[in-house]
Coordinates of C-alpha atoms in Angstrom, one line a residue:
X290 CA 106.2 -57.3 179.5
X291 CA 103.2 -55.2 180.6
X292 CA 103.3 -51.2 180.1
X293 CA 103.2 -51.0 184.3
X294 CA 106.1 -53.0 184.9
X295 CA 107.4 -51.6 182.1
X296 CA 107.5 -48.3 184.1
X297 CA 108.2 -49.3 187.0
X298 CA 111.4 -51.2 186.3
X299 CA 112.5 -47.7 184.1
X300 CA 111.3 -45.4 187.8
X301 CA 113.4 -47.9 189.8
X302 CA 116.7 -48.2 187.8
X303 CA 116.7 -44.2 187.2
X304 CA 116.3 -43.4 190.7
X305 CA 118.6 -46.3 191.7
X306 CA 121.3 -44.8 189.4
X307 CA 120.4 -41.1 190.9
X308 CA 121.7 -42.6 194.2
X309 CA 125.2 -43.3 193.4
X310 CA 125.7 -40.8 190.4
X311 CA 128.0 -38.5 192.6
X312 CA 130.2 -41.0 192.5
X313 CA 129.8 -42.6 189.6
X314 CA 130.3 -39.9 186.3
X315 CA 129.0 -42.8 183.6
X316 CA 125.5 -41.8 184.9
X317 CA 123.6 -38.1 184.4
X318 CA 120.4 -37.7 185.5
X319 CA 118.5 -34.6 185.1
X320 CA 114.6 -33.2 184.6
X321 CA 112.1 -30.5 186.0
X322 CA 108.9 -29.9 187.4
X323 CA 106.7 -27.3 186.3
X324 CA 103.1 -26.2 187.5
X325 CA 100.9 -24.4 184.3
X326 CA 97.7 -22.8 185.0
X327 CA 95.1 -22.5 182.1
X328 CA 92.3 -20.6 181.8
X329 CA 90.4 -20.9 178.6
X330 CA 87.6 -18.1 177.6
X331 CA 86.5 -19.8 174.1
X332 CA 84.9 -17.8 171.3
X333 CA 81.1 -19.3 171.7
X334 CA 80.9 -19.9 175.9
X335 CA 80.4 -17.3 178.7
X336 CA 81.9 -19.9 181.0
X337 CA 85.4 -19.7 181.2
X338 CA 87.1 -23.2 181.8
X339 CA 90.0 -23.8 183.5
X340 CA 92.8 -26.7 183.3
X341 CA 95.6 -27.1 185.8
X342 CA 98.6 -29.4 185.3
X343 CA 102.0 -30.7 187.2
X344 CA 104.3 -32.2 185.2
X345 CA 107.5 -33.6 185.8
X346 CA 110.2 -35.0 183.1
X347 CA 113.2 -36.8 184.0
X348 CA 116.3 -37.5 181.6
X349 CA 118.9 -40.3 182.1
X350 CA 122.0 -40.8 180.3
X351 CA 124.2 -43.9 180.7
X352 CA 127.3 -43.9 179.6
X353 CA 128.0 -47.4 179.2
X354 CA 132.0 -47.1 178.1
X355 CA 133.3 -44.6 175.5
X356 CA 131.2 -45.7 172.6
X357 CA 127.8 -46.7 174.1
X358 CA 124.9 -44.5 175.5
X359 CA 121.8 -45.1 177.0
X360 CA 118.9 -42.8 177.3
X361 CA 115.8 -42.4 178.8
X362 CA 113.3 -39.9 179.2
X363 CA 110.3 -39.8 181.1
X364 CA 107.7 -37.6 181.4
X365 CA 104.5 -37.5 184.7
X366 CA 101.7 -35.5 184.1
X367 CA 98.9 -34.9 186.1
X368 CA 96.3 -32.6 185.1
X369 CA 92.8 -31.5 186.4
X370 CA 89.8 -28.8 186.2
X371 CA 86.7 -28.2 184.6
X372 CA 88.2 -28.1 180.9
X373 CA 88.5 -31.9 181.2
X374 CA 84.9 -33.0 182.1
X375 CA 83.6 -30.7 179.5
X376 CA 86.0 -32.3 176.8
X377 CA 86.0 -35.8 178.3
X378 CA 87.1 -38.2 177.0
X379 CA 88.2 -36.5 173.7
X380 CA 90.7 -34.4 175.7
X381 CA 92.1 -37.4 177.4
X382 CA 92.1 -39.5 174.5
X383 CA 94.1 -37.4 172.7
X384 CA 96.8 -36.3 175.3
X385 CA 97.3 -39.9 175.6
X386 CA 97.4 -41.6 172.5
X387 CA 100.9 -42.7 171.6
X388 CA 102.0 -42.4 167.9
X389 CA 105.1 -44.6 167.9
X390 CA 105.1 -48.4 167.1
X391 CA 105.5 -49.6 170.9
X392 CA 102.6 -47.9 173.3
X393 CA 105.0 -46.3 175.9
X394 CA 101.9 -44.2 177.0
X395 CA 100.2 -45.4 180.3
X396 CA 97.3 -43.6 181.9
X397 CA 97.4 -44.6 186.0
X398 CA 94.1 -42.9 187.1
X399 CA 91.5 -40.6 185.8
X400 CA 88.0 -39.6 186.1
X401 CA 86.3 -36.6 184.0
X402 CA 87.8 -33.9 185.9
X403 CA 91.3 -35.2 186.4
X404 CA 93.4 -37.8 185.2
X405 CA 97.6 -38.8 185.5
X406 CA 99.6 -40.3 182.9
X407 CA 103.0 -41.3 182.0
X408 CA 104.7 -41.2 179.0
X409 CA 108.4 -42.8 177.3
X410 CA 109.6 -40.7 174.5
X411 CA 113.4 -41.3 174.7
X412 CA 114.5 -44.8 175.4
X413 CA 117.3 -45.5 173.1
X414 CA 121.1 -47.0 172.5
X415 CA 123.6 -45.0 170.8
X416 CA 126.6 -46.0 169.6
X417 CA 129.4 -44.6 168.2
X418 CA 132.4 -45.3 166.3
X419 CA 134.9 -42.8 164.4
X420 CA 132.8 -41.2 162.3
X421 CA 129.4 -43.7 162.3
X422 CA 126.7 -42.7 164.6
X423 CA 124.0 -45.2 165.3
X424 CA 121.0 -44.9 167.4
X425 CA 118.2 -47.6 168.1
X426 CA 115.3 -46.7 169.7
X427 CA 112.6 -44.3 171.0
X428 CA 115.0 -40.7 169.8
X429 CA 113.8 -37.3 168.4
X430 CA 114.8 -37.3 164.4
X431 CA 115.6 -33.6 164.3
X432 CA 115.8 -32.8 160.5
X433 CA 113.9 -29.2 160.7
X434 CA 116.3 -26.2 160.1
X435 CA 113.1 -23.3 160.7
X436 CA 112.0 -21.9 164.2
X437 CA 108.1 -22.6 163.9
X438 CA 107.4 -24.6 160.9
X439 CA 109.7 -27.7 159.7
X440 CA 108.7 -29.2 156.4
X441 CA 111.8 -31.4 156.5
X442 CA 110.8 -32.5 159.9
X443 CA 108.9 -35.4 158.4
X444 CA 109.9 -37.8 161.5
X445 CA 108.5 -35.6 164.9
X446 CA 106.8 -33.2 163.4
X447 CA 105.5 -31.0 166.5
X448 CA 103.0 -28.5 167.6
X449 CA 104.0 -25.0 167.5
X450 CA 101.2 -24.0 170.5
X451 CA 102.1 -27.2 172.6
X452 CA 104.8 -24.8 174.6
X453 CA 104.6 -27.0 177.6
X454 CA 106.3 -30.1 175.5
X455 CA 109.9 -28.6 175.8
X456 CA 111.6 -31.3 175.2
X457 CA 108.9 -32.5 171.4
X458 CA 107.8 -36.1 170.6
X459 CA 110.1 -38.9 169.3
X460 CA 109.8 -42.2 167.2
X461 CA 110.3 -45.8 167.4
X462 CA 113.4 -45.6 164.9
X463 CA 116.6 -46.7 163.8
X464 CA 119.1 -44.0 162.6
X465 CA 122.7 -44.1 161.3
X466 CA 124.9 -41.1 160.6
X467 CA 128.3 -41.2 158.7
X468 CA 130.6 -38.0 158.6
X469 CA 131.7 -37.4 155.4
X470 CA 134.1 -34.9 156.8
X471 CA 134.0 -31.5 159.1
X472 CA 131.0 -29.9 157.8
X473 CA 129.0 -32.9 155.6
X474 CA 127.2 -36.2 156.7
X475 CA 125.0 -38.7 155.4
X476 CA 121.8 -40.0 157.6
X477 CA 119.8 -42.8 156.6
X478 CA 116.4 -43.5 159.3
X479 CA 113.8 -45.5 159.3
X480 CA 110.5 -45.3 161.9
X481 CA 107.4 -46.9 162.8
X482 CA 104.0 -45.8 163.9
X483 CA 101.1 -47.0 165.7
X484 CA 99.5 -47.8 162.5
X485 CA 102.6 -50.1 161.6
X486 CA 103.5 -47.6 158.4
X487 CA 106.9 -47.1 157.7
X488 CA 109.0 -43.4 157.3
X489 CA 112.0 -43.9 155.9
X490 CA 114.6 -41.3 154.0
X491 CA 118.0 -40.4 154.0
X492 CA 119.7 -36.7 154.0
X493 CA 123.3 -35.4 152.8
X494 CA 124.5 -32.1 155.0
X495 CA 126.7 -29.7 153.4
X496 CA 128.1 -26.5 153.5
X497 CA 129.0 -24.7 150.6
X498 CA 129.6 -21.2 150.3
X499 CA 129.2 -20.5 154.1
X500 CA 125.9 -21.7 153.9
X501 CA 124.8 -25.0 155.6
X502 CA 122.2 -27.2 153.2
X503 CA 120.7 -30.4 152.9
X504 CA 119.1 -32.6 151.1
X505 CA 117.0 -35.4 151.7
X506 CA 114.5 -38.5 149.9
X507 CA 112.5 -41.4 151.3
X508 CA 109.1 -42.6 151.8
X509 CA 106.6 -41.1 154.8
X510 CA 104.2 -43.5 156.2
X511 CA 104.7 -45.5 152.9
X512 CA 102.1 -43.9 151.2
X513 CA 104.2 -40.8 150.4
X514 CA 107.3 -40.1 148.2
X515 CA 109.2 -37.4 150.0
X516 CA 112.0 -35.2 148.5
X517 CA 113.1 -32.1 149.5
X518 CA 115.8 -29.7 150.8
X519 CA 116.9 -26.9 153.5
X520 CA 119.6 -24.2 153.9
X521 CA 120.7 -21.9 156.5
X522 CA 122.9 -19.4 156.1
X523 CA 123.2 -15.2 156.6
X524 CA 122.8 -12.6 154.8
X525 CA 125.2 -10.0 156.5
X526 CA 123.8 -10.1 159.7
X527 CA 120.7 -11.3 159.1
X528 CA 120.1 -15.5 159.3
X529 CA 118.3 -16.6 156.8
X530 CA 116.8 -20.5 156.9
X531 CA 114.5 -22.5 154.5
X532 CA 112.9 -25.6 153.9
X533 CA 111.1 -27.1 151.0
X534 CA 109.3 -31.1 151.1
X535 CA 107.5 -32.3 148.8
X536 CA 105.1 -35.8 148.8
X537 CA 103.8 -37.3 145.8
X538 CA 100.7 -39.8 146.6
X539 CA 101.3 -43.4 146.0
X540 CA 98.0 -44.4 146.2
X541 CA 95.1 -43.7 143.6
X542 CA 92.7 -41.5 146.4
X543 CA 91.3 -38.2 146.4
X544 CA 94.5 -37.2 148.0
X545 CA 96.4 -34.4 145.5
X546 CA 98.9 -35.8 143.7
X547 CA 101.7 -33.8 144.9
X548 CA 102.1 -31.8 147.4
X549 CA 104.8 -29.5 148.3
X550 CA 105.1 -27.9 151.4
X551 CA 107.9 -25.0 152.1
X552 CA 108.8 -22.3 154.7
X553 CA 111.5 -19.5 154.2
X554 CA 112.8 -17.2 157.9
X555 CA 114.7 -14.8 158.3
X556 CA 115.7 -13.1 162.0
X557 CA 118.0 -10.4 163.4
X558 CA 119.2 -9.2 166.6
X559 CA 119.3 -5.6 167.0
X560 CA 122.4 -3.5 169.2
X561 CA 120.0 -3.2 171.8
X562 CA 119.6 -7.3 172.0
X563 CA 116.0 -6.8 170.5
X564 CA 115.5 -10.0 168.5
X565 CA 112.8 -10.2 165.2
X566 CA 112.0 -13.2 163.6
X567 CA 109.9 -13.3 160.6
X568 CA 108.7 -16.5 158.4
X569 CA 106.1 -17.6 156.0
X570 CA 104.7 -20.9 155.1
X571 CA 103.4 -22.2 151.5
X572 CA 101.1 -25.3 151.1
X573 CA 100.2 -25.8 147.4
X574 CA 97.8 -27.8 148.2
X575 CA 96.1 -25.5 150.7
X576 CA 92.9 -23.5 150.4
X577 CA 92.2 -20.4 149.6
X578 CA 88.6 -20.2 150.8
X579 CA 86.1 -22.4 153.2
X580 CA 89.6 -23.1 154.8
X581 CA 88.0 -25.0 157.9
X582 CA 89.0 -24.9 161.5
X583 CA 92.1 -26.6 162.7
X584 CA 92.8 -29.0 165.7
X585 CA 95.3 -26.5 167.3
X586 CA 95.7 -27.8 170.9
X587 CA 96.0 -31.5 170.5
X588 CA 99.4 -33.5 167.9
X589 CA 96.7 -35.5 166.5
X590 CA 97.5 -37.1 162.9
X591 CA 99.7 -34.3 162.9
X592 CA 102.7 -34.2 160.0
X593 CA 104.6 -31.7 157.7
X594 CA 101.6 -31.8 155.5
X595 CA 98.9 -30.2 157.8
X596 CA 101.1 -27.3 159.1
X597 CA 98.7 -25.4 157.7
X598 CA 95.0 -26.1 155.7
X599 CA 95.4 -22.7 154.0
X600 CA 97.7 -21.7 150.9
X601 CA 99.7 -19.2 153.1
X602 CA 101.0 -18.1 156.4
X603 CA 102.8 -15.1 157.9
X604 CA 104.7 -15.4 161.0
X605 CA 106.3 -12.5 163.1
X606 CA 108.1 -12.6 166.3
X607 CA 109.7 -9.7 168.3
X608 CA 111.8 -10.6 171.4
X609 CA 113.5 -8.6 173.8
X610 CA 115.1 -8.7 176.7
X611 CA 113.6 -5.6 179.5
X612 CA 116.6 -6.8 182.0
X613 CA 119.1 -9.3 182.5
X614 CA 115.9 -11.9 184.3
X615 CA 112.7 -10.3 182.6
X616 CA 112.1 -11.4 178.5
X617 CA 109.3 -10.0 176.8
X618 CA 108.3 -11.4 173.7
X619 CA 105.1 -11.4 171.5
X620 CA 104.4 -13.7 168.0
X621 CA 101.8 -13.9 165.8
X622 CA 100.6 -15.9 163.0
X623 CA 98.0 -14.6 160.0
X624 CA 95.9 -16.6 157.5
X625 CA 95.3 -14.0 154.5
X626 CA 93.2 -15.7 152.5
X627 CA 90.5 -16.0 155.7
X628 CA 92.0 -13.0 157.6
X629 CA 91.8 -15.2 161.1
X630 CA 95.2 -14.9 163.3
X631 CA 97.0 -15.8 166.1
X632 CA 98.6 -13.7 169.2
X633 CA 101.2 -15.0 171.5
X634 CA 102.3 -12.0 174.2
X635 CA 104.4 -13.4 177.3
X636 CA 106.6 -12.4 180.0
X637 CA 109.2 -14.1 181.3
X638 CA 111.0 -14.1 184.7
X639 CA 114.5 -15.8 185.8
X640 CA 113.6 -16.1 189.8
X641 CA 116.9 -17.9 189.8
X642 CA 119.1 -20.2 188.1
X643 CA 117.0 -23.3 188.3
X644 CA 113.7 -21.4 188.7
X645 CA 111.4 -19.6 186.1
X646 CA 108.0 -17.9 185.8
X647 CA 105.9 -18.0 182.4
X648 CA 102.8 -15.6 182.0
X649 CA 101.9 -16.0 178.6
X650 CA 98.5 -15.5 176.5
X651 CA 97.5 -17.4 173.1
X652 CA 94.7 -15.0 171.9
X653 CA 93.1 -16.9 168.2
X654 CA 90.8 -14.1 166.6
X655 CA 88.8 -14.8 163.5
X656 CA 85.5 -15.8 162.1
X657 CA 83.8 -19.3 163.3
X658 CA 85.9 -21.7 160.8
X659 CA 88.6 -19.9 159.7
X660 CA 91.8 -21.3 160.8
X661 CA 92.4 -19.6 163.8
X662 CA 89.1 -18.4 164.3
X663 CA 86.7 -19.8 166.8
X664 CA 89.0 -20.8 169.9
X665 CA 88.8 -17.3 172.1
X666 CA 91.8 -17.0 174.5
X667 CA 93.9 -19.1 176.6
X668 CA 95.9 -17.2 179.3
X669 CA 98.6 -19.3 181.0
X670 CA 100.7 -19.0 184.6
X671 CA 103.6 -21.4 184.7
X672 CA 106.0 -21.9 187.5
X673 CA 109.1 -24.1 186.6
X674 CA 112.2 -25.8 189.1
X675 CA 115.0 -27.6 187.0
X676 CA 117.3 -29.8 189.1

């Protein structure tokens, strides 16, 4: 079947399904539409460039009897302005390649200045039965315990300064799940990507001694032997989260042997609801010099391994609440060994209960080829309607 009638038979059955769910509860459907404005003032270019994009997600549960579910999710963007025709077709390229095993990424239209895509990234069937869980399908594989970087996360690994994806990627995979008991549970998954390679692993949950932790082994894109672990837990009343993967090279390449990848937070939330969040990141196989400039704004060939080029990061986050509708919150992210960093101030406002408004700024300072040097500023507007 062709990627178009693909889509169309998905738009017809969720709106179909939409027309009787009032009276039907086996069916949920739910989604947004958001508008994001995005000026760009790079580092190198007097012109500022400017990107505008509506997009539009829908989510559709089925709930076939007690023990079956079917899901999909689907996502319509349209996006336009002068930052596309000076990036064509790199921009477009990338926004629209699709990593998983089945191409469920179709662009309709486009020209240099504008183009409109839509993407699948959950179309699965899960069943369940006592204590098995088993999913088939396009899912998200959610194994990261951190806020911002997810070592463990070795199945969707996302981008951190990709805000607009609420919802993150998913994989072509099978999973299975098997409670062990209240608090413990054995997953074993497997996925494909567009290159054919295989990710497979399986993770034991625990808790022991109020602490939640897990532990998991496998291949990653069967190049890689993966091992590793995470935790979360408190300290008092502060949370405190790690993770820790590590990928041994199967192949004889100039890739390092090993590489070991791990990131330890730690946040608290003050009387006065002000919330901090701190984190750090450790590649041992990262630089410490000549780092190199990474490909922030697109999820190219991105994984657990390439959170970071450097040796270490530092992550802050402060978060607080000015009334009841307004947040404030600002983040930032340093490089030490290059001295480049990252600023993320934003505002925002709850209009009402389905309605929100985003101003937000992601300001990269540093010298040309550092790691965060050598973008400028983006300053974003985004107006959002959840139904």
């Amino acid at each position: 079947m062709k990627k178009k009638q693909i889509y169309l038979l998905i738009f017809t059955i969720i709106f179909a399904i939409n027309g009787v769910k009032s009276q039907n509860k086996k069916y949920d459907f739910n989604g947004f539409i958001q508008y994001i404005n995005t000026t760009w003032n790079p580092e190198d270019n007097i012109n500022w460039m400017e990107i505008s994009s509506v997009h539009n997600r829908f989510d559709w549960h089925w709930y076939i009897n007690n023990k079956l579910t079917f899901y999909a999710g689907l996502r319509n963007n349209l996006d336009y302005g002068s930052l596309l025709a000076n990036f064509y077709p790199y921009y477009i390229n990338s926004i629209t390649q699709d990593n998983g095993f089945l191409n469920l990424t179709h662009k309709w239209t486009g020209k240099p200045n504008y183009f409109f895509y839509s993407n699948i990234d959950r179309l699965n069937l899960k069943w369940n039965y006592k204590k098995i869980e088993f999913t088939l399908g396009r899912q998200r594989i959610n194994w990261g315990v951190n806020q911002v970087w997810n070592p463990n996360d070795i199945f969707n690994t996302y981008n951190y300064f990709d805000f607009s994806y609420i919802n993150r990627p998913g994989s072509d995979a099978v999973r299975i799940q098997y409670y062990t008991g209240n608090f413990s549970s054995i997953q074993v998954a497997a996925k494909l990507n567009r290159e054919k390679q295989i990710t497979t692993a399986a993770m034991y949950k625990f808790n022991f001694a109020n602490y939640d932790f897990q532990l998991l082994s496998g291949v990653m894109n069967k190049n890689f032997l993966t091992y590793g672990g995470g935790w979360a837990g408190q300290i008092k009343d502060v949370g405190f989260t790690g993770e820790v993967t590590c990928f041994t090279n199967l192949k004889n390449d100039s890739t390092p042997k090993t590489q070991c990848i791990a990131s330890v937070a730690a946040n608290y939330t003050f009387s006065n609801s002000l919330f901090v969040n701190v984190s750090a990141l450790y590649n041992s196989a990262g630089k410490t010099q000549n780092i190199g400039q990474r490909d922030l704004l697109t999820s190219i060939n991105l994984s657990p391994q390439t959170l970071t080029l450097s040796k270490f990061n530092l992550f802050g986050e402060l978060s607080y609440p000015i009334t009841p509708l307004i947040k404030a919150d600002i983040s930032a992210i340093f490089d030490p060994y290059d001295n480049s960093a990252f600023i993320g101030p934003s505002l925002d406002f709850n209009l009402s209960n389905s309605v929100d408004l985003l101003a937000m700024a992601q300001i990269f300072a540093g010298k040309t080829e550092t790691e965060y040097g050598g973008f400028g500023q983006m300053y974003y507007l985004r107006l959002k309607w959840d139904f």
